[in-house]
Coordinates of C-alpha atoms and ligand atoms in Angstrom, one line a residue:
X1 CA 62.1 93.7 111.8
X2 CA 59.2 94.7 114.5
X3 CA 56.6 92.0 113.7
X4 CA 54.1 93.5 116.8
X5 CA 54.7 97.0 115.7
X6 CA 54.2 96.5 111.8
X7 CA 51.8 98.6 110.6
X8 CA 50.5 95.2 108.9
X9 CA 50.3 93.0 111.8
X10 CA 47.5 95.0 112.8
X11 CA 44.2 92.2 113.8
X12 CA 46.8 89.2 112.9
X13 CA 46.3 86.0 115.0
X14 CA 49.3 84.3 114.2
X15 CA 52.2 84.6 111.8
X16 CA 54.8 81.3 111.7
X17 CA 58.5 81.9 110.3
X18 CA 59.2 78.5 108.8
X19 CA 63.1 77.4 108.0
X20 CA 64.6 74.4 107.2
X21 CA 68.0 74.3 106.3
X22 CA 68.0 71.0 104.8
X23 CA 66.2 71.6 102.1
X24 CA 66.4 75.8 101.8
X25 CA 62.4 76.4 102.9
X26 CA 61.9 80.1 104.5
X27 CA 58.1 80.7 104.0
X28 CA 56.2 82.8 106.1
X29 CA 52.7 81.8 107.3
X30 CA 50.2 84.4 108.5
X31 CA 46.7 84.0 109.8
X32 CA 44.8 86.9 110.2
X33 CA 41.9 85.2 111.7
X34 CA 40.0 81.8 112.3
X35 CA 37.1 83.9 113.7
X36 CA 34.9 82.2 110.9
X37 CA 36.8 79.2 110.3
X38 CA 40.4 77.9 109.2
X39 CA 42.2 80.6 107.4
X40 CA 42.3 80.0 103.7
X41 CA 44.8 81.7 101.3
X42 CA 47.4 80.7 98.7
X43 CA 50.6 80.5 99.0
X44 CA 53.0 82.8 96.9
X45 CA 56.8 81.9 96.2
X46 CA 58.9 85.3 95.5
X47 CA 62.5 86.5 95.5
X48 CA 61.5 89.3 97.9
X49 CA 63.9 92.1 98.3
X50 CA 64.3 91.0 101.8
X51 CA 63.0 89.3 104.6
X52 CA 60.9 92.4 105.7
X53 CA 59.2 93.1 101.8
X54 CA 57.9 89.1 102.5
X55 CA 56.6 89.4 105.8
X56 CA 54.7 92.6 104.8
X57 CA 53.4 90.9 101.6
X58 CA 51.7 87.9 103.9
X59 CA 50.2 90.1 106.1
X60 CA 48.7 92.5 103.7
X61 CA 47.4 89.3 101.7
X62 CA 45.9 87.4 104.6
X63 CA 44.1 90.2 105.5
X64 CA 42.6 90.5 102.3
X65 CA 41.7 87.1 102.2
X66 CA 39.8 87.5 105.4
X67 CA 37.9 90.6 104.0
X68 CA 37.1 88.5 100.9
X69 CA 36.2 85.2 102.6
X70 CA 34.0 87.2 104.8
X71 CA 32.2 88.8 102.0
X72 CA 31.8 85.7 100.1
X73 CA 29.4 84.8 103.0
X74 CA 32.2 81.4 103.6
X75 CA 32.8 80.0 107.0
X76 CA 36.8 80.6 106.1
X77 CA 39.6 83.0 107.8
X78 CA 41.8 84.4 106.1
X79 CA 45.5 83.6 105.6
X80 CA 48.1 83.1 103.4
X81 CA 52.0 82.1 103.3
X82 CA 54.9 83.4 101.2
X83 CA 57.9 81.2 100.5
X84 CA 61.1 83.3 100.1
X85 CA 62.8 82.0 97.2
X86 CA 63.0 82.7 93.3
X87 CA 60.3 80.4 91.4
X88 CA 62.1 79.5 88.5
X89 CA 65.1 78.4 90.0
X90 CA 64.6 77.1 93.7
X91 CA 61.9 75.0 93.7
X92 CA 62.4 71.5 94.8
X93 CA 60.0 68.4 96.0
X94 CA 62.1 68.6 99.2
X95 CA 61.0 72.1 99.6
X96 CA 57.0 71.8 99.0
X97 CA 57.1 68.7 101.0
X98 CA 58.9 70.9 103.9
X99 CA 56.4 73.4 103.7
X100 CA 53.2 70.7 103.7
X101 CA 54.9 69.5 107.3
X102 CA 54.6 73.4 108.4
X103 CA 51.6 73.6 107.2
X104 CA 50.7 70.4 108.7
X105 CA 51.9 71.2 111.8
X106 CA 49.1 74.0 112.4
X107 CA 46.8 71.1 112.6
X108 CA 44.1 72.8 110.0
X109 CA 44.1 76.3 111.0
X110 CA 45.6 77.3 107.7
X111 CA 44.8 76.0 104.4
X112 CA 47.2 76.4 101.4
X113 CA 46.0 76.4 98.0
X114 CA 48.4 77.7 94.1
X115 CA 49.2 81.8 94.5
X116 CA 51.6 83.3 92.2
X117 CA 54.7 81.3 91.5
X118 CA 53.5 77.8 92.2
X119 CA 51.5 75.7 90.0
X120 CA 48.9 72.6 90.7
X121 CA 51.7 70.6 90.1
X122 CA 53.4 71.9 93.8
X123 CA 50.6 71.8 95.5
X124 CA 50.5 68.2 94.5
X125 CA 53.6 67.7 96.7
X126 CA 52.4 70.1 99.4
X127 CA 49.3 67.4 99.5
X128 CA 51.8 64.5 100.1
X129 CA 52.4 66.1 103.6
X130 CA 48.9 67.0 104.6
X131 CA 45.2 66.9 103.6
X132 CA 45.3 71.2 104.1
X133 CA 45.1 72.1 100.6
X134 CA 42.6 72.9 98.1
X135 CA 43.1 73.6 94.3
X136 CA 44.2 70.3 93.4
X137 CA 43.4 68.7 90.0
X138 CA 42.5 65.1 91.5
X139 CA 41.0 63.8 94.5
X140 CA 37.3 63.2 95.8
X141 CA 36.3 67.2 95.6
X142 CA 39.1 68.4 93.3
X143 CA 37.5 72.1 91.8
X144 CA 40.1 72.5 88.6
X145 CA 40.4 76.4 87.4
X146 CA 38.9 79.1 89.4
X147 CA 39.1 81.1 86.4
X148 CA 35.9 80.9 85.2
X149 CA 34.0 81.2 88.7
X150 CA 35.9 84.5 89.0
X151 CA 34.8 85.8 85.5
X152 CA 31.0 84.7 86.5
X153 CA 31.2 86.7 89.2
X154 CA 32.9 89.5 87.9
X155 CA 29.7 89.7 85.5
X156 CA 28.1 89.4 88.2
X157 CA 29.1 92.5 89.9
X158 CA 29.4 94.3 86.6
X159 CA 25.3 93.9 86.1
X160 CA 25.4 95.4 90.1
X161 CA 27.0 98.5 89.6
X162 CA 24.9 98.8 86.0
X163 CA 21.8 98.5 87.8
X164 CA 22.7 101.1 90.7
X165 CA 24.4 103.3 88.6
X166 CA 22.8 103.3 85.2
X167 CA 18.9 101.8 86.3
X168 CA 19.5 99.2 84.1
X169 CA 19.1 95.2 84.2
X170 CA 20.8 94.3 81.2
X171 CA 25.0 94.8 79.7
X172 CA 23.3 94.6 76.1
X173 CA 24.3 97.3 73.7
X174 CA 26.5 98.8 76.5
X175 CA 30.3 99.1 75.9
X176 CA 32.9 97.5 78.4
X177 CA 36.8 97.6 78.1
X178 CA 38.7 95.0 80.0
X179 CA 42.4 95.2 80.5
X180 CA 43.9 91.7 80.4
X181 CA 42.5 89.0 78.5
X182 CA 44.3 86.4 80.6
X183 CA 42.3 83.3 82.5
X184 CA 39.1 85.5 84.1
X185 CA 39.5 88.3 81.2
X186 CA 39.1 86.4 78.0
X187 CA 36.2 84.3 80.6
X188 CA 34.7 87.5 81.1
X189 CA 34.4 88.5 77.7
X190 CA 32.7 85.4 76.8
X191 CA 29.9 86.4 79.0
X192 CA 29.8 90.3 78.2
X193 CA 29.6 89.6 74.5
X194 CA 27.1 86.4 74.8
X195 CA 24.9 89.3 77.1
X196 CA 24.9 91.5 74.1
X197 CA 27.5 94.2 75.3
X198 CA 30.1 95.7 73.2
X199 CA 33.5 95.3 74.0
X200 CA 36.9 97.0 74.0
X201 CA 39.5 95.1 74.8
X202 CA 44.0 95.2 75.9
X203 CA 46.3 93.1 76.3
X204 CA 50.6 93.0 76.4
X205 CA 49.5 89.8 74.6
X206 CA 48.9 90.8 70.9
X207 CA 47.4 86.5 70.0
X208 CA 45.0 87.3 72.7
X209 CA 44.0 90.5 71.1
X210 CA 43.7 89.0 67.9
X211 CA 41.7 86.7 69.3
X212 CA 39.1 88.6 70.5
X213 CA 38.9 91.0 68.2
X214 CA 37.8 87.7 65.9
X215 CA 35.9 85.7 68.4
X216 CA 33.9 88.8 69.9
X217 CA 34.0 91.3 67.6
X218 CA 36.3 93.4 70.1
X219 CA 37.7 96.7 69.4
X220 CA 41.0 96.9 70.4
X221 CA 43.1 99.5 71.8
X222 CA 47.1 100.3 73.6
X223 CA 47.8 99.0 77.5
X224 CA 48.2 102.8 77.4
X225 CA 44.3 103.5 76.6
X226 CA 42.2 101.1 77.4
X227 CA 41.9 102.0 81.0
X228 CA 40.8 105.5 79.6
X229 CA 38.4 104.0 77.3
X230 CA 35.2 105.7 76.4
X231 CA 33.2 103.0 77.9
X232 CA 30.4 102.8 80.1
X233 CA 32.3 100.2 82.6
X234 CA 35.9 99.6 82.5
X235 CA 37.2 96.2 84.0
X236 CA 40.8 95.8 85.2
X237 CA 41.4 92.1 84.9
X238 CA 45.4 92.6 85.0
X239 CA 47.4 94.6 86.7
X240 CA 46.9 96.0 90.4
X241 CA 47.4 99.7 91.8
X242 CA 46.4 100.2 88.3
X243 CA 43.5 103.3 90.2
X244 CA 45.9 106.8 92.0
X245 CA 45.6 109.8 92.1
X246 CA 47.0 110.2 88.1
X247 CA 45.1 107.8 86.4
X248 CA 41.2 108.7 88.3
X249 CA 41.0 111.8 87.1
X250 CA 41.4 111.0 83.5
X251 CA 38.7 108.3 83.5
X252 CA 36.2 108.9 81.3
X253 CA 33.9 105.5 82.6
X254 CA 31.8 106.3 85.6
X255 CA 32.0 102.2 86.2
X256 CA 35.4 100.7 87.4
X257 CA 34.2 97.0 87.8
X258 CA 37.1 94.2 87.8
X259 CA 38.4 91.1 88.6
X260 CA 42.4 92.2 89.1
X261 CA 43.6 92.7 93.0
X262 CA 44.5 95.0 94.7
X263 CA 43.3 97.5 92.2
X264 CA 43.5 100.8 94.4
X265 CA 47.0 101.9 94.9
X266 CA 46.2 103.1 98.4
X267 CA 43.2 103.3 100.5
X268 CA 42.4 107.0 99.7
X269 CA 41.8 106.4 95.9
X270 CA 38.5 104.7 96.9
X271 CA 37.2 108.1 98.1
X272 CA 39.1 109.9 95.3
X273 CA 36.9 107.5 93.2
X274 CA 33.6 108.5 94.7
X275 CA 34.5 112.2 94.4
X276 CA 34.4 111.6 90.6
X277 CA 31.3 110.2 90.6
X278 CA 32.7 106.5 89.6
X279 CA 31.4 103.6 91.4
X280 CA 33.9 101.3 92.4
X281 CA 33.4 97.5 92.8
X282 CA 35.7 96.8 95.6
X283 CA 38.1 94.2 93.7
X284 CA 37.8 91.6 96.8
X285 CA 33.9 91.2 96.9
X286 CA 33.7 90.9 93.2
X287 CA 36.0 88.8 92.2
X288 CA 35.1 85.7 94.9
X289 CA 33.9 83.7 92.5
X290 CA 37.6 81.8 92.4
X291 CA 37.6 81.4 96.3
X292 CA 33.8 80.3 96.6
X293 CA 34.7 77.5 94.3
X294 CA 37.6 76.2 96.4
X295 CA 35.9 76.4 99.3
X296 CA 33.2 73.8 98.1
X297 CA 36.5 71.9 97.5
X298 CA 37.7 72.2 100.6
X299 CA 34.3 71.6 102.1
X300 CA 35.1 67.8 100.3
X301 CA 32.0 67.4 99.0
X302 CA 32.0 69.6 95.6
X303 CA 28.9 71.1 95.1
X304 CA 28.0 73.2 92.1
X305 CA 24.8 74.1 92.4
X306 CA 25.4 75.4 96.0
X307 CA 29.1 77.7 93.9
X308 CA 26.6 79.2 91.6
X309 CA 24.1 80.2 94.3
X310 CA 27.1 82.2 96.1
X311 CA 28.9 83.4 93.0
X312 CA 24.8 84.7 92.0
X313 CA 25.0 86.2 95.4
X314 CA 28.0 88.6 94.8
X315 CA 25.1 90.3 92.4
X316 CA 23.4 91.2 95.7
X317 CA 26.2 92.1 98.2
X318 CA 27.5 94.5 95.9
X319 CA 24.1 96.4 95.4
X320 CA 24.2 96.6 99.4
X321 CA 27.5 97.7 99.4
X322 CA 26.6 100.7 96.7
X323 CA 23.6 101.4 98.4
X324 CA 25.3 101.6 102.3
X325 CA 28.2 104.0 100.6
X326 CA 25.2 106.6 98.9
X327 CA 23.8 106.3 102.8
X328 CA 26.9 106.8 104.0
X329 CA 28.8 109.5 101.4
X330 CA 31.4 106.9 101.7
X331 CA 33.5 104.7 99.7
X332 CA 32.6 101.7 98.4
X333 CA 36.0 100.4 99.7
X334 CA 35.9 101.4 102.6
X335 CA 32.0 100.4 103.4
X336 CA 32.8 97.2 102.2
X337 CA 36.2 97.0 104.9
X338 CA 33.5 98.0 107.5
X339 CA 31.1 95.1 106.7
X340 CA 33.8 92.4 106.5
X341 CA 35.3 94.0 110.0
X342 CA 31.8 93.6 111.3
X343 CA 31.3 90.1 110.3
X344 CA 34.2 89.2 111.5
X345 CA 33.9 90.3 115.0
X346 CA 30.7 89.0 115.2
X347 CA 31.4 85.9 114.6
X348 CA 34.7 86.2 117.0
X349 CA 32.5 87.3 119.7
X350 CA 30.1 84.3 119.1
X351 CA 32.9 82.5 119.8
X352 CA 34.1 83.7 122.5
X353 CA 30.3 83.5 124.2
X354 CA 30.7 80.0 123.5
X355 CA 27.4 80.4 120.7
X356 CA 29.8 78.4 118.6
X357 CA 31.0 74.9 118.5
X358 CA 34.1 76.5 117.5
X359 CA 35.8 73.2 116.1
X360 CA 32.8 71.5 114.3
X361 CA 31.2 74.8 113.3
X362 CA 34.3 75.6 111.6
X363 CA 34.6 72.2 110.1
X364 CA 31.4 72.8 107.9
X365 CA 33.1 75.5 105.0
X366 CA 29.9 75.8 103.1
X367 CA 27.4 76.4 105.5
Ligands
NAD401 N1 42.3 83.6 88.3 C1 41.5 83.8 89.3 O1 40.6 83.0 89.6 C2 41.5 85.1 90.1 C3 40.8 85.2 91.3 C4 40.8 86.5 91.9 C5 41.6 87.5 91.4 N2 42.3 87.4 90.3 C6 43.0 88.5 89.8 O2 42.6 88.8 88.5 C7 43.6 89.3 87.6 C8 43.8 88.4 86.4 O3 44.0 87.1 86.8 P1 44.3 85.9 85.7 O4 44.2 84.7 86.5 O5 43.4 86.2 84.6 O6 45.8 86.3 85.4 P2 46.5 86.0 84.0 O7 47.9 86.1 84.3 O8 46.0 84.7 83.3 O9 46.0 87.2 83.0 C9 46.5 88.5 83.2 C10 46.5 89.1 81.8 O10 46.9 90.4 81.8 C11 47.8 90.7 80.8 N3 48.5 92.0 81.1 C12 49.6 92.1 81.8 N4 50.0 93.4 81.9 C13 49.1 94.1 81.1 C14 48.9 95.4 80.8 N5 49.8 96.4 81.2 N6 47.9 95.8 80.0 C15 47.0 94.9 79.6 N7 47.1 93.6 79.9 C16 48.1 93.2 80.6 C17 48.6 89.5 80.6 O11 49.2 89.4 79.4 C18 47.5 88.4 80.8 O12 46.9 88.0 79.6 C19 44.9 89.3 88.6 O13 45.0 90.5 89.2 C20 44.5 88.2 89.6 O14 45.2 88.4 90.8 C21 42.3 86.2 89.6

């Protein structure tokens, strides 16, 4: 395994192979970049394939949460850290408290918060080792589920790409189908059908279904369908990669506007988009809301008028995203890569010109 040579390392700062035989911990730690404060990401525990499939996962990740961060206007890097090891089976107190003295040890520069595979309840015992993690339930500036700040902003950017790509201000009497009624899905709904849209809604989870067909008045349709919807914005809040080269073309939605990661399967589909004539909301910008919520944790001071101003604001980055790509004849993706590349090297050379206090500056998250 070629850690300076992987394609993925690309821009990384710092990447920290943790072990400790005493209690089984092998986590990963990468931190793409500090440039505009501590890297904050999850952490993930998964029974990788091998040691090369979780190395490659932590990159890829931090570096998304440095593009999202960035976009979220949030003085936060990006990181995040993997812990090799099956969820269900190998978790131990021994082995979160291990991992809070790693992440401990990088004095701040990384801050840990509940990925896939670990619950609140972990992070509890991460928190026993060191004050670097947000998304607890308790404590001074505990912010509880991100859910909901997600699905705000998810409306958010669904009332963006309506406005640039339809010329109009309101969802009402327009029809959406979200895939995945899970934590931001069924949130989202709530605010599409209390805005007067119409929805269409899937799920592997029939209750869930059920359930909004009742509470919203929801059509519902297969997993197979609803991605292919007649509808004039479709909202992947599932599954990512779910946008290649075999499901674009049969779109019949010229909105693709989600909360689900990762929703392009590779970086080409963003253009593929565009040369359908479908506006993409890149999945990272609109779907901060979650993120902006535990930075104003993080920050310690919980402030939720100053979380709604910023999840308000992804309304507004989007349109300039959507606006730069028409300039442009680019993708949305990819003009929205360039801006968070931009801001972070700006802030990197600030920095380095010494225009920065670098430690208190990066001490106040919410500025
Ligand atoms: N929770 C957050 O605050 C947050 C923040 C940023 C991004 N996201 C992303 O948003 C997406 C949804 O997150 P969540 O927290 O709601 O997850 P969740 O696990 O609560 O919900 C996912 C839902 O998708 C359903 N699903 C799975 N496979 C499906 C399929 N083939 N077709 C239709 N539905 C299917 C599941 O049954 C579940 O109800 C994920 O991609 C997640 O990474 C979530």
């Amino acid at each position: 395994m070629d850690v300076f040579n992987h394609e993925a390392f690309s821009g990384h700062e710092q990447v920290v192979f943790c072990q400790d035989e005493t209690t089984g911990l092998k986590a990963i730690i990468a931190i793409h970049s500090t440039a505009l404060g501590p890297a904050a990401g999850g952490c993930r525990m998964w029974h990788y394939r091998d040691n090369s499939s979780a190395l490659n996962d932590a990159l890829r990740l931090s570096k998304g949460m440095s593009y999202k961060n960035a976009m979220a206007g949030l003085s936060l890097g990006g990181g995040k850290a993997v812990i090799i090891g099956d969820a269900k089976t190998d978790k131990s107190e021994e082995l979160f408290r291990s991992f809070g003295r790693f992440v401990n040890g990088l004095g701040g520069q990384y801050i840990t918060a509940e990925d896939v595979g670990i619950s609140v309840s972990d992070m509890e015992v991460v928190s026993q080792e060191t004050p670097h993690v947000a998304g607890l339930n308790s404590g001074l500036a505990a912010s509880g589920d991100p859910s909901p700040f997600t699905a705000r902003g998810t409306f958010n950017g669904i009332r963006a790409a309506v406005k640039h790509q339809l010329g109009k201000d309101s969802v009402a009497g327009l029809t959406v189908a979200v895939q995945g009624l899970g934590h931001v899905g069924w949130h989202l709904c709530k605010e599409l059908h209390a805005a007067g849209a119409r929805l269409i809604v899937a799920d592997i989870n029939e209750d869930a279904v059920r359930h909004a067909v009742k509470e919203f008045g929801a059509k519902a349709v297969s997993c197979d369908e609803i991605l292919f919807a007649e509808a004039d914005v479709v909202a992947p809040c599932a599954l990512g990669a779910v946008l290649n080269e075999t499901s674009i073309p049969k779109l019949k939605t010229t909105i693709i506007a989600g909360a689900a990661n990762n929703q392009l399967e590779k970086d080409t589909d963003g253009m593929l988009l565009r040369d359908h004539k479908i506006l993409y909301a890149p999945d990272y910008v609109i779907n901060a809301g979650g993120i902006i919520n535990v930075a104003a944790e993080i920050d310690g001071k919980y402030d939720r008028k100053w979380v709604d101003q910023k999840v308000a604001a992804i309304y507004d980055v989007l349109l300039d995203i959507f606006k730069r790509a028409d300039r442009e004849q680019d993708a949305t993706s990819t003009i929205s890569d360039l801006i968070a590349q931009e801001k972070i090297a700006q802030a990197l050379q600030a920095d380095r010109s010494g225009k920065t206090e670098s430690s208190g500056a990066k001490k106040d998250i919410v500025a």
